[in-house]
PDB file of N, CA, C, O and CB in Angstrom:
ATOM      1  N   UNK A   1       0.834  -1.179   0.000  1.00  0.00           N
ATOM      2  CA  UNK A   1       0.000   0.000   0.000  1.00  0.00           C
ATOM      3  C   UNK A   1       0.879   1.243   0.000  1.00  0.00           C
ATOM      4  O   UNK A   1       1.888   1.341   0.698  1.00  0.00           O
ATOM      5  CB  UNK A   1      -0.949  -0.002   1.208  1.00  0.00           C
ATOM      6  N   UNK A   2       0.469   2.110  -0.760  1.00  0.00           N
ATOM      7  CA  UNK A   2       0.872   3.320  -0.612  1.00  0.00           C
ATOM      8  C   UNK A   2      -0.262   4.664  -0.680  1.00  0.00           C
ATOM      9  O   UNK A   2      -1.482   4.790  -0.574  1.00  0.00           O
ATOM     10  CB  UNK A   2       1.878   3.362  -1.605  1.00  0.00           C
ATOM     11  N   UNK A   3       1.151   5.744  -0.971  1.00  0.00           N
ATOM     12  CA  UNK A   3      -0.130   7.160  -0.766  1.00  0.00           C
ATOM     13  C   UNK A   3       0.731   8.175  -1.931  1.00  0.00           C
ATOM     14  O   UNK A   3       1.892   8.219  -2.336  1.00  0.00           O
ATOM     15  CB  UNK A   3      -0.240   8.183   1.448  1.00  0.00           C
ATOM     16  N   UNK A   4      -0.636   9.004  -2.231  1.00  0.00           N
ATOM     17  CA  UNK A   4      -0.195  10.000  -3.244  1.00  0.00           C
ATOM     18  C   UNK A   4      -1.062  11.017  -2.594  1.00  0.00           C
ATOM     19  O   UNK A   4      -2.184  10.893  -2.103  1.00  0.00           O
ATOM     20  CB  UNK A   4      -0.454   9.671  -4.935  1.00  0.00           C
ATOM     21  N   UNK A   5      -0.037  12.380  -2.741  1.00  0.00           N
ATOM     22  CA  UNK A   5      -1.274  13.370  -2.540  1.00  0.00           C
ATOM     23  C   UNK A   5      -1.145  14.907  -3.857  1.00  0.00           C
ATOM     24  O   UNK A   5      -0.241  14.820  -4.688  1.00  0.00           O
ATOM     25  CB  UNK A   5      -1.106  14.035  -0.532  1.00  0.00           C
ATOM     26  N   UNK A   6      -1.859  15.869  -3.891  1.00  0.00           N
ATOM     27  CA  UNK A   6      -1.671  16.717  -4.942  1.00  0.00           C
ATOM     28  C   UNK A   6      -2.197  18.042  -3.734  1.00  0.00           C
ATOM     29  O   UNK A   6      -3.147  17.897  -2.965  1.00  0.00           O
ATOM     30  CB  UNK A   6      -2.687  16.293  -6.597  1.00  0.00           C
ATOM     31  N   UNK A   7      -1.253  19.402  -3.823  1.00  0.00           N
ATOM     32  CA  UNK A   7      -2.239  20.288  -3.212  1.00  0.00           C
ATOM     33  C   UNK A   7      -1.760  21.566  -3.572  1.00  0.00           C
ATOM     34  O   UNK A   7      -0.647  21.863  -3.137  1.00  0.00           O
ATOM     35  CB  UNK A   7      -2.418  20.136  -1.688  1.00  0.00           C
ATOM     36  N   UNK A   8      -2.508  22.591  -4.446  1.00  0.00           N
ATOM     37  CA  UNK A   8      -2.099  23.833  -5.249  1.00  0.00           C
ATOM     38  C   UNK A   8      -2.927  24.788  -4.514  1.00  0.00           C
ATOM     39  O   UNK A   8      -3.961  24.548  -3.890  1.00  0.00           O
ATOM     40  CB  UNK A   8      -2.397  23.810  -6.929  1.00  0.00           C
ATOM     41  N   UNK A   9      -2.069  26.383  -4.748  1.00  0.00           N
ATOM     42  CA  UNK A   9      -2.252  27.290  -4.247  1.00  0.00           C
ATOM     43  C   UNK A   9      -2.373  28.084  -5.664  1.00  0.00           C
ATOM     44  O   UNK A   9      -1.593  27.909  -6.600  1.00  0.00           O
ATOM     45  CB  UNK A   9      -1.311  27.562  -3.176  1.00  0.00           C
ATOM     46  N   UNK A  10      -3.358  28.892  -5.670  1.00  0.00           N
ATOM     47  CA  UNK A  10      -3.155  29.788  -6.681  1.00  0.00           C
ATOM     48  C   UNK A  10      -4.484  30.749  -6.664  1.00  0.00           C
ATOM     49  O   UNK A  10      -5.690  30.568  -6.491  1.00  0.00           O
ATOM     50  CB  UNK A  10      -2.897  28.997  -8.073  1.00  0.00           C
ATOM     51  N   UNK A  11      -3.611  31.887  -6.939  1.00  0.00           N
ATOM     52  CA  UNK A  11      -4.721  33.038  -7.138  1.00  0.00           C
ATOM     53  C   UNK A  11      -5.470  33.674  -5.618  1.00  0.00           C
ATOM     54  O   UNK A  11      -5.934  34.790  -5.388  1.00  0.00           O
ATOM     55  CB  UNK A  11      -6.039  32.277  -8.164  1.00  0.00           C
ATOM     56  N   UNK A  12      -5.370  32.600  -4.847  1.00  0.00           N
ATOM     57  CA  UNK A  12      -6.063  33.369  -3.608  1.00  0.00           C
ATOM     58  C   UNK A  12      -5.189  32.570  -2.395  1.00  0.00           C
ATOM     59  O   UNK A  12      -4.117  32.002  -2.603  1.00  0.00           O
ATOM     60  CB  UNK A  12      -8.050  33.117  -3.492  1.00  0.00           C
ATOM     61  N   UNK A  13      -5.525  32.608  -1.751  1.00  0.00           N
ATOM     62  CA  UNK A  13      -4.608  32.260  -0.187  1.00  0.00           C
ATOM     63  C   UNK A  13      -4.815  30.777  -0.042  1.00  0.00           C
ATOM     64  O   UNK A  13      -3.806  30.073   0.000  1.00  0.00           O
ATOM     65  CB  UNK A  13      -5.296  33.130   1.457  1.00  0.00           C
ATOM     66  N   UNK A  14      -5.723  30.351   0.021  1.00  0.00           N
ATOM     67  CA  UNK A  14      -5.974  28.871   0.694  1.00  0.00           C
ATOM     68  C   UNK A  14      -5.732  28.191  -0.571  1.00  0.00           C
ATOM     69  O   UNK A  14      -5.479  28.707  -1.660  1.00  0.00           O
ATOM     70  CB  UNK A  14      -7.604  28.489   1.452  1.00  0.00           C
ATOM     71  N   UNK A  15      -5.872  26.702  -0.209  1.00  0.00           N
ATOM     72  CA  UNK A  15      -4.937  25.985  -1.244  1.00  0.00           C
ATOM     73  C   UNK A  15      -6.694  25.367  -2.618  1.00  0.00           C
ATOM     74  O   UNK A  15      -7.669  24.699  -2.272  1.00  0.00           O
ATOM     75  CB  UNK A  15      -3.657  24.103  -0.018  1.00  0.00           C
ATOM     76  N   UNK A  16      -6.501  25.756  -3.556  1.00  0.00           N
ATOM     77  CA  UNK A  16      -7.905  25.280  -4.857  1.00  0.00           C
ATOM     78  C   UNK A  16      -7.811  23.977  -4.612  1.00  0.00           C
ATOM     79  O   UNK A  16      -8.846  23.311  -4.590  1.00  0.00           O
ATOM     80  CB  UNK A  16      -7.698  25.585  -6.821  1.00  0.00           C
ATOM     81  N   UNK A  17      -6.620  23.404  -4.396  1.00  0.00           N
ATOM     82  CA  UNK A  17      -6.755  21.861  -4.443  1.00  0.00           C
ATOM     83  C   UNK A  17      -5.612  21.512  -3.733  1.00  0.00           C
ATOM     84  O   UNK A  17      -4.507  22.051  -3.670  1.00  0.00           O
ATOM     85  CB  UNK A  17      -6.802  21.149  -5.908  1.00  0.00           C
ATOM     86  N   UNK A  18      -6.341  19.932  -2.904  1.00  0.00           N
ATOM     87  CA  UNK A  18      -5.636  19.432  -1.594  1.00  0.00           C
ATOM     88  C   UNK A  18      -6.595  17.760  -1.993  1.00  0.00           C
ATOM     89  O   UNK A  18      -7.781  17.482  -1.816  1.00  0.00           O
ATOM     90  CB  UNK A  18      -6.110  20.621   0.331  1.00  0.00           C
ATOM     91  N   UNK A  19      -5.780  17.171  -2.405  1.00  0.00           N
ATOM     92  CA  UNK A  19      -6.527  15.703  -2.776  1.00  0.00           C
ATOM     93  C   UNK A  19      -5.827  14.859  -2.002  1.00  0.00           C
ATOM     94  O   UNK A  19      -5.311  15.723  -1.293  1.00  0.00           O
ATOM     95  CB  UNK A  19      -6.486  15.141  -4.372  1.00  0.00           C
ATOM     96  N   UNK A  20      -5.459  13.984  -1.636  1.00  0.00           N
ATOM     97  CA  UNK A  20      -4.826  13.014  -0.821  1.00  0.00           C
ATOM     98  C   UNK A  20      -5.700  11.328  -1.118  1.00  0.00           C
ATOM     99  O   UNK A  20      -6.880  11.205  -0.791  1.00  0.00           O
ATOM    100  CB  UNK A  20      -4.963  13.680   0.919  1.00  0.00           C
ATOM    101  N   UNK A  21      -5.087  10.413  -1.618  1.00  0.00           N
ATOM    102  CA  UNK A  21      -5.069   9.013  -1.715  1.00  0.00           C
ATOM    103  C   UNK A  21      -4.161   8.102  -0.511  1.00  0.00           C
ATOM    104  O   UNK A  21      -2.930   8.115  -0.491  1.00  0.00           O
ATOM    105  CB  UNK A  21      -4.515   8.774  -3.153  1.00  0.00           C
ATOM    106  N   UNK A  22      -4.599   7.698  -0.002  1.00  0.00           N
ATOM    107  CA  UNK A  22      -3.828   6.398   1.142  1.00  0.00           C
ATOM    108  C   UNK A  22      -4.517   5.381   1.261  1.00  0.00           C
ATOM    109  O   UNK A  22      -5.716   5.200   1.475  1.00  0.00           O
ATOM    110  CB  UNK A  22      -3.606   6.723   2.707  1.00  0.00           C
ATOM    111  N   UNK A  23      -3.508   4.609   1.077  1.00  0.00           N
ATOM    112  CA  UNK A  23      -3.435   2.828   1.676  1.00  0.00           C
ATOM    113  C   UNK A  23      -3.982   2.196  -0.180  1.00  0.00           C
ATOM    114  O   UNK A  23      -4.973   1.474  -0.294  1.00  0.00           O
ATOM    115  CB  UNK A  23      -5.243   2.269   3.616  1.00  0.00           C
ATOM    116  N   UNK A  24      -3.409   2.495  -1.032  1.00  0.00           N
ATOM    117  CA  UNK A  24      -3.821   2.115  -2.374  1.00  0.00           C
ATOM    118  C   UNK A  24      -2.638   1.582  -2.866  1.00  0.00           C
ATOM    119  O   UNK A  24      -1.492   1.991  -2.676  1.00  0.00           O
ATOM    120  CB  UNK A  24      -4.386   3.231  -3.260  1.00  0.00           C
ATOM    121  N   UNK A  25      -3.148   0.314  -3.733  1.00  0.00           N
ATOM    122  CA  UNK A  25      -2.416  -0.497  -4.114  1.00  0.00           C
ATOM    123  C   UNK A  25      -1.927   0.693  -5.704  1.00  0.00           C
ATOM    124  O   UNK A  25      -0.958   0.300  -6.353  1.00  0.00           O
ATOM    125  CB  UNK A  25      -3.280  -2.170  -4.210  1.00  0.00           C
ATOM    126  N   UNK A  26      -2.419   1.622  -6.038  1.00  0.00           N
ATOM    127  CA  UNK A  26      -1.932   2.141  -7.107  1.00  0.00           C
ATOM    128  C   UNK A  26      -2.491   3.848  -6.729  1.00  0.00           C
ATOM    129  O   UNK A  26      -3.505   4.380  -7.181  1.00  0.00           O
ATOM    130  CB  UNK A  26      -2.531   1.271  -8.571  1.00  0.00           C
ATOM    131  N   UNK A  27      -1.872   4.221  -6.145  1.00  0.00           N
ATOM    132  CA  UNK A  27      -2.003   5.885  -5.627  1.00  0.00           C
ATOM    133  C   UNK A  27      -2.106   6.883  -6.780  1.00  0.00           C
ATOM    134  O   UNK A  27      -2.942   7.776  -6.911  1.00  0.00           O
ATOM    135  CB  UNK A  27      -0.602   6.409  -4.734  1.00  0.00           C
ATOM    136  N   UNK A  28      -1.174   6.585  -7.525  1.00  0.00           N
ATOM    137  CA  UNK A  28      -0.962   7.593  -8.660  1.00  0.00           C
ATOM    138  C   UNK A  28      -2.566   7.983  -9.566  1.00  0.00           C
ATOM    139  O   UNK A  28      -3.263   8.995  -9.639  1.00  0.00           O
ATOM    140  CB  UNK A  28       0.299   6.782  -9.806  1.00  0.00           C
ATOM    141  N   UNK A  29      -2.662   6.437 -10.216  1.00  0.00           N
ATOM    142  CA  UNK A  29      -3.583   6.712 -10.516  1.00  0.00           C
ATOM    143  C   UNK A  29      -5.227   6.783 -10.408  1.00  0.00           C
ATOM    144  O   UNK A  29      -6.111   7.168 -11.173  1.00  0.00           O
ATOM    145  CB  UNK A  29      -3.247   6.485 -10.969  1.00  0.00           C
ATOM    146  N   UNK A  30      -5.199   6.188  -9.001  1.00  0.00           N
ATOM    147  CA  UNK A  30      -6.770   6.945  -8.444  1.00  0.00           C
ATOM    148  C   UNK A  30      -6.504   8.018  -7.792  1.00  0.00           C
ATOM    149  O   UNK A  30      -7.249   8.156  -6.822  1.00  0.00           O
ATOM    150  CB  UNK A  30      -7.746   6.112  -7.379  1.00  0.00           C
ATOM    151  N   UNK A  31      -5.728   8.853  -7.933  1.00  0.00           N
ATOM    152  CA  UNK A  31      -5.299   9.978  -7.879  1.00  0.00           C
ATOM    153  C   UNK A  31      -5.740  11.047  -8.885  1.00  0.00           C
ATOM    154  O   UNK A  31      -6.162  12.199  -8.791  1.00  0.00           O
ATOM    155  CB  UNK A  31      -4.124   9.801  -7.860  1.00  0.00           C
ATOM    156  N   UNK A  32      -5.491  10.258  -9.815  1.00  0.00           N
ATOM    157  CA  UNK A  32      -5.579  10.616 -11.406  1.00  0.00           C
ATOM    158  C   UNK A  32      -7.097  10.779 -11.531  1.00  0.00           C
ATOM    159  O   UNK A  32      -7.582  11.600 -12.310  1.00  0.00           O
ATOM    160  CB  UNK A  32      -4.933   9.330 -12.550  1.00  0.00           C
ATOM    161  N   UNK A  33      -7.595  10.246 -11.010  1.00  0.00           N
ATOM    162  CA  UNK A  33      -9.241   9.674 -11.126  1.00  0.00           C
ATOM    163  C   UNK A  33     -10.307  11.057 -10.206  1.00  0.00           C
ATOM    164  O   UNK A  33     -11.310  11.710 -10.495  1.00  0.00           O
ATOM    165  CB  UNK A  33      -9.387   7.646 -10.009  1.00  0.00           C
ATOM    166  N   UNK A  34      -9.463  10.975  -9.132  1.00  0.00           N
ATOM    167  CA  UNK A  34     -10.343  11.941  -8.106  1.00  0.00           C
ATOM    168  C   UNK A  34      -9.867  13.320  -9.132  1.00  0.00           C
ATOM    169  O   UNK A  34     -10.587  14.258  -9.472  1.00  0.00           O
ATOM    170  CB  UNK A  34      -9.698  11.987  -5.993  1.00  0.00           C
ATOM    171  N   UNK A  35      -8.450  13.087  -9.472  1.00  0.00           N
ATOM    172  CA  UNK A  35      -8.506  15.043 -10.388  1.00  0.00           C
ATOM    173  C   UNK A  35      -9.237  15.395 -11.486  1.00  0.00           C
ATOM    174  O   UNK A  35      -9.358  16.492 -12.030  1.00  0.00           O
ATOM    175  CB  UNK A  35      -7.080  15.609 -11.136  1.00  0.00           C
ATOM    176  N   UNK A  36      -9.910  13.879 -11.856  1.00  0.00           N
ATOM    177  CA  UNK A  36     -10.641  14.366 -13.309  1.00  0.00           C
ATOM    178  C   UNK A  36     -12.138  14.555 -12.550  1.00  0.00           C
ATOM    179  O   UNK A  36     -13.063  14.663 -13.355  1.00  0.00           O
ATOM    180  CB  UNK A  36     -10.622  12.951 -14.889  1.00  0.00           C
ATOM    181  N   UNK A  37     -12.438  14.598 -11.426  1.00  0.00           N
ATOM    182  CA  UNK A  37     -13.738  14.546 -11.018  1.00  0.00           C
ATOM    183  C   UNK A  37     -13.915  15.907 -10.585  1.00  0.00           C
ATOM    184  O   UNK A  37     -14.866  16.631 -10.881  1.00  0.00           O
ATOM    185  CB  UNK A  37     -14.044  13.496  -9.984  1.00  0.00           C
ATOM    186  N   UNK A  38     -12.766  16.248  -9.743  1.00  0.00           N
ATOM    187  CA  UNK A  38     -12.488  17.547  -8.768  1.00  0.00           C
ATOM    188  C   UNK A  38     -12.235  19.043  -9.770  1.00  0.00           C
ATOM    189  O   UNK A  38     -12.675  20.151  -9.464  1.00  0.00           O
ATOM    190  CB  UNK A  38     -10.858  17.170  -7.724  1.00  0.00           C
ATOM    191  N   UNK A  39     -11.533  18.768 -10.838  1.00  0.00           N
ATOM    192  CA  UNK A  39     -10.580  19.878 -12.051  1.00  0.00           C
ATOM    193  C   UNK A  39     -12.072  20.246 -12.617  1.00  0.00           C
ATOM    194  O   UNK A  39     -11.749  21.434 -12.635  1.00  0.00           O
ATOM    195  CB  UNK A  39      -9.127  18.940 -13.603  1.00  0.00           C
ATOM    196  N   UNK A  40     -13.006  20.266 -12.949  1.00  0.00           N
ATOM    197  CA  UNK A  40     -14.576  20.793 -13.671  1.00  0.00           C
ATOM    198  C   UNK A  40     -14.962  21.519 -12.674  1.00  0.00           C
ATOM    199  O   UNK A  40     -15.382  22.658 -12.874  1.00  0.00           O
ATOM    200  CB  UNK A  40     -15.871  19.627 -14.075  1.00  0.00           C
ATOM    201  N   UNK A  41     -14.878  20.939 -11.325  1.00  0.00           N
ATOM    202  CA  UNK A  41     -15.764  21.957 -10.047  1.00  0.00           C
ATOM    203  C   UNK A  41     -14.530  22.830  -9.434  1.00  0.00           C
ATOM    204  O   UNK A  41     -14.744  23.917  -8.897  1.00  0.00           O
ATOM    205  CB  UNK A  41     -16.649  20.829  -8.470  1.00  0.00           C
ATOM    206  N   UNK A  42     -13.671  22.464  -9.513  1.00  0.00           N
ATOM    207  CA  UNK A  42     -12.716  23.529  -8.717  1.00  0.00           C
ATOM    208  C   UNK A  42     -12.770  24.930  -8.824  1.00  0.00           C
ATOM    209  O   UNK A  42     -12.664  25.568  -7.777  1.00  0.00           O
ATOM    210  CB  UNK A  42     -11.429  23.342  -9.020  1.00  0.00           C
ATOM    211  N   UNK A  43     -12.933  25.613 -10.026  1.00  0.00           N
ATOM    212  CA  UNK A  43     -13.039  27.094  -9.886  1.00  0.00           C
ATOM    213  C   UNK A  43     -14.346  27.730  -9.500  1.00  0.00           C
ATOM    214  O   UNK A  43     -14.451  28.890  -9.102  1.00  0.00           O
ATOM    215  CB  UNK A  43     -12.673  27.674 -11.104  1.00  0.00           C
ATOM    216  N   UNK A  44     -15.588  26.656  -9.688  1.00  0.00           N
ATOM    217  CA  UNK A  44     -16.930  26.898  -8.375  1.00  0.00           C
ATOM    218  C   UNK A  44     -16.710  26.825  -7.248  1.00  0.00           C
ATOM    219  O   UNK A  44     -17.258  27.652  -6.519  1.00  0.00           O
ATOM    220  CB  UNK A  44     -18.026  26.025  -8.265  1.00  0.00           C
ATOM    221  N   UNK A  45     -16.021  26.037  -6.787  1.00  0.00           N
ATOM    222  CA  UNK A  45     -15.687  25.553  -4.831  1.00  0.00           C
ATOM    223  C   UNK A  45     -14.796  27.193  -4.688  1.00  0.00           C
ATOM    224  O   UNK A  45     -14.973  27.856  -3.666  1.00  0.00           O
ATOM    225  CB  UNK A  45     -14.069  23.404  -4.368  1.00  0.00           C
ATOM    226  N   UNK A  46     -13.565  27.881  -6.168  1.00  0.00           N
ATOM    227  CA  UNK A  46     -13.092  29.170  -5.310  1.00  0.00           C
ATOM    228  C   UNK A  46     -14.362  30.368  -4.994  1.00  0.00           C
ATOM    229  O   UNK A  46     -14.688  30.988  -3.981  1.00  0.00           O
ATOM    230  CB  UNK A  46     -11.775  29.978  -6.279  1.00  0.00           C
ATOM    231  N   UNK A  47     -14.943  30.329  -6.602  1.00  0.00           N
ATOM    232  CA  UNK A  47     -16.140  31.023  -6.628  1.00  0.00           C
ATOM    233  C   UNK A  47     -16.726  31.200  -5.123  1.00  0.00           C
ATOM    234  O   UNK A  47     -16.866  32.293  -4.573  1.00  0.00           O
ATOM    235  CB  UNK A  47     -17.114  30.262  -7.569  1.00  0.00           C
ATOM    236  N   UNK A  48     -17.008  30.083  -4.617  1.00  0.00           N
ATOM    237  CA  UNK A  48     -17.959  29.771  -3.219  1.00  0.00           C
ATOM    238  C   UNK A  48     -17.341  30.014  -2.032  1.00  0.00           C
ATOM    239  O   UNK A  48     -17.911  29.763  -0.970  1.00  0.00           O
ATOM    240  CB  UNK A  48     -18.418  28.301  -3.045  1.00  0.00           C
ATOM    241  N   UNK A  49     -15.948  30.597  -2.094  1.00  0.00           N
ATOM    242  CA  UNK A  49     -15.474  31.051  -1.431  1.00  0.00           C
ATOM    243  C   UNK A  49     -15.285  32.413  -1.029  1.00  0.00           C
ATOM    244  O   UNK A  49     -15.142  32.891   0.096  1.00  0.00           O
ATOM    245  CB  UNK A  49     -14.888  30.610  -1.598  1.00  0.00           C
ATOM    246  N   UNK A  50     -15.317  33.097  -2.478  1.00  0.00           N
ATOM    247  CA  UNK A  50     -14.984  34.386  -2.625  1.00  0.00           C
ATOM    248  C   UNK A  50     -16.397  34.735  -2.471  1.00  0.00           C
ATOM    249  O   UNK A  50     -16.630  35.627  -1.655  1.00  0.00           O
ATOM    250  CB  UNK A  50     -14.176  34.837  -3.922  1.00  0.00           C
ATOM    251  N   UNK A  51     -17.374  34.220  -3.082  1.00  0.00           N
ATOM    252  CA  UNK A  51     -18.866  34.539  -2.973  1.00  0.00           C
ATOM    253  C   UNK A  51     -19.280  33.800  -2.561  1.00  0.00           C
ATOM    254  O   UNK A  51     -18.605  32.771  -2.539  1.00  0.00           O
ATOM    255  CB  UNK A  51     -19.613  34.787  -3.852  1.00  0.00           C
ATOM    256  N   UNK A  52     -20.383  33.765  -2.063  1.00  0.00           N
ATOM    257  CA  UNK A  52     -21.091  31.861  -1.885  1.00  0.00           C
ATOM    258  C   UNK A  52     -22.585  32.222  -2.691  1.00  0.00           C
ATOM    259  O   UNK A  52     -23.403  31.323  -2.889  1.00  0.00           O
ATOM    260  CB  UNK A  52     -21.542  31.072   0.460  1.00  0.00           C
ATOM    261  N   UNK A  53     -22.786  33.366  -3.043  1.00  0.00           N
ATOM    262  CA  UNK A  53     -24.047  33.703  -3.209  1.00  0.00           C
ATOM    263  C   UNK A  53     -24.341  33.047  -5.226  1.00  0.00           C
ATOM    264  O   UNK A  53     -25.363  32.623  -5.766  1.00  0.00           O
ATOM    265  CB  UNK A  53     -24.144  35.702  -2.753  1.00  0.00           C
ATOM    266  N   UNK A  54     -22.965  33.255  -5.765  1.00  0.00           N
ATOM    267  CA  UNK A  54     -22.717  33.179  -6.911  1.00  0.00           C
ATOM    268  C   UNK A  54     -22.316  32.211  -7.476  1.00  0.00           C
ATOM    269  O   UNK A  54     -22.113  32.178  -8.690  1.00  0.00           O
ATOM    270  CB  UNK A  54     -22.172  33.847  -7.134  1.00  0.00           C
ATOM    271  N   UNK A  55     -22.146  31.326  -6.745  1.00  0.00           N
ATOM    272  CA  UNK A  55     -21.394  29.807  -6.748  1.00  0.00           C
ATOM    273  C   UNK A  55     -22.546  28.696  -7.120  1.00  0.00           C
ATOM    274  O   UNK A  55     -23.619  28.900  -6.552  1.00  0.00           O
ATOM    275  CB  UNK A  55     -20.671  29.379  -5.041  1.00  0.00           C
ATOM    276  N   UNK A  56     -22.487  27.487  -8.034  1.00  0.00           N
ATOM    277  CA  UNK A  56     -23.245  26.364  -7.714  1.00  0.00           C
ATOM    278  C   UNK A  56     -23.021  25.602  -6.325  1.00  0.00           C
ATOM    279  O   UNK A  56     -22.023  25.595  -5.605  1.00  0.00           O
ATOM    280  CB  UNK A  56     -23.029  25.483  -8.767  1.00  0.00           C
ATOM    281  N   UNK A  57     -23.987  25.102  -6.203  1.00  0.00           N
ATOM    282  CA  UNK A  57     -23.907  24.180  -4.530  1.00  0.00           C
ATOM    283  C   UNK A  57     -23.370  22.878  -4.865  1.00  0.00           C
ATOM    284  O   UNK A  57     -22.444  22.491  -4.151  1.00  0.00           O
ATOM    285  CB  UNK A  57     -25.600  23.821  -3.626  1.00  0.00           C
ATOM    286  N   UNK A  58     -23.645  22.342  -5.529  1.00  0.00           N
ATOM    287  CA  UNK A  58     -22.847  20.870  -5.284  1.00  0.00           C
ATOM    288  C   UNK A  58     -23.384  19.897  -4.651  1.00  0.00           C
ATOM    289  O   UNK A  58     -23.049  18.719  -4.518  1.00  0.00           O
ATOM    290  CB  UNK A  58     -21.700  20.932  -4.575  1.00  0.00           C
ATOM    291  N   UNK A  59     -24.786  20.872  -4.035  1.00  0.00           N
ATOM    292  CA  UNK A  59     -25.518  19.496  -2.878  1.00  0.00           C
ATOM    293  C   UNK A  59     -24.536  20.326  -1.799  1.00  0.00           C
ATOM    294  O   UNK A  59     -23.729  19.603  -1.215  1.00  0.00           O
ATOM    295  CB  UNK A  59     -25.040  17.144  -3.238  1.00  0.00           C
ATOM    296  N   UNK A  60     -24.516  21.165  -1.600  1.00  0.00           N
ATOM    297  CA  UNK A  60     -23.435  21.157  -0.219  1.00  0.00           C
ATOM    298  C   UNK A  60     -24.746  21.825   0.719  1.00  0.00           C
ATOM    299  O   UNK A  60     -25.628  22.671   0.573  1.00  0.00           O
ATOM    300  CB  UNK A  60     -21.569  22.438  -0.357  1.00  0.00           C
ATOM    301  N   UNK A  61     -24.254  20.847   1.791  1.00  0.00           N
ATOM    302  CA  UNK A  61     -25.362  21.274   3.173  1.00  0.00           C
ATOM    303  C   UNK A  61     -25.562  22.846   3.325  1.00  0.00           C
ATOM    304  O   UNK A  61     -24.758  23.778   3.290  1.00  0.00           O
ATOM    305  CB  UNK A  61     -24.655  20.729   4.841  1.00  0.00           C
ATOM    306  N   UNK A  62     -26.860  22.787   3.496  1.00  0.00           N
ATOM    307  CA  UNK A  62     -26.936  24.491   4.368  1.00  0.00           C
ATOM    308  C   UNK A  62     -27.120  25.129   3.212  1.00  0.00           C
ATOM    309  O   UNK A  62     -27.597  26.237   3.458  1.00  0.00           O
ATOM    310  CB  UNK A  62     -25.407  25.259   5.333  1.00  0.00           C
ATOM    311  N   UNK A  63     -26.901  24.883   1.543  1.00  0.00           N
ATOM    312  CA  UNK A  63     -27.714  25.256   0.155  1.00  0.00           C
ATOM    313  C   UNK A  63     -29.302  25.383  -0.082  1.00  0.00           C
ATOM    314  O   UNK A  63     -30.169  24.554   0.197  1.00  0.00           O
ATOM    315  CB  UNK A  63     -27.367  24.226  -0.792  1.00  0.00           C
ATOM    316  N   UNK A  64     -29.427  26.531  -0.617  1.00  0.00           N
ATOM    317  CA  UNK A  64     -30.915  26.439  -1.349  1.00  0.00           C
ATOM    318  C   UNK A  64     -31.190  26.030  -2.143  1.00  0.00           C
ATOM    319  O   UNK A  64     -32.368  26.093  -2.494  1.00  0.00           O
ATOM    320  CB  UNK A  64     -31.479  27.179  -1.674  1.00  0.00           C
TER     321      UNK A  64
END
């Protein structure tokens, strides 16, 4: 088992992306897998940061 993780800073203070894989017989690439899921919503999740009013929800609790 191993672990892979990925975590970028850009454009604003806190990090756009912080993914982390552990205890996987192949880290890299379900790694690979969570970034193709995460890389489409990521600049909504900053959006929802900087605004929340302007952002899609995602299903995220406490949304209208």
């Amino acid at each position: 088992m191993h672990s892979a993780g990925l975590a970028v800073v850009a454009e604003v203070e806190w990090r756009v992306t912080d993914l982390r894989v552990d205890w996987a017989d192949d880290p890299v690439d379900r790694l690979a897998e969570l970034l193709a899921v995460w890389l489409p919503q990521r600049d909504d999740y900053v959006r929802r940061g900087l605004d929340p009013a302007s952002a899609p929800s995602y299903g995220v609790p406490g949304d209208r």
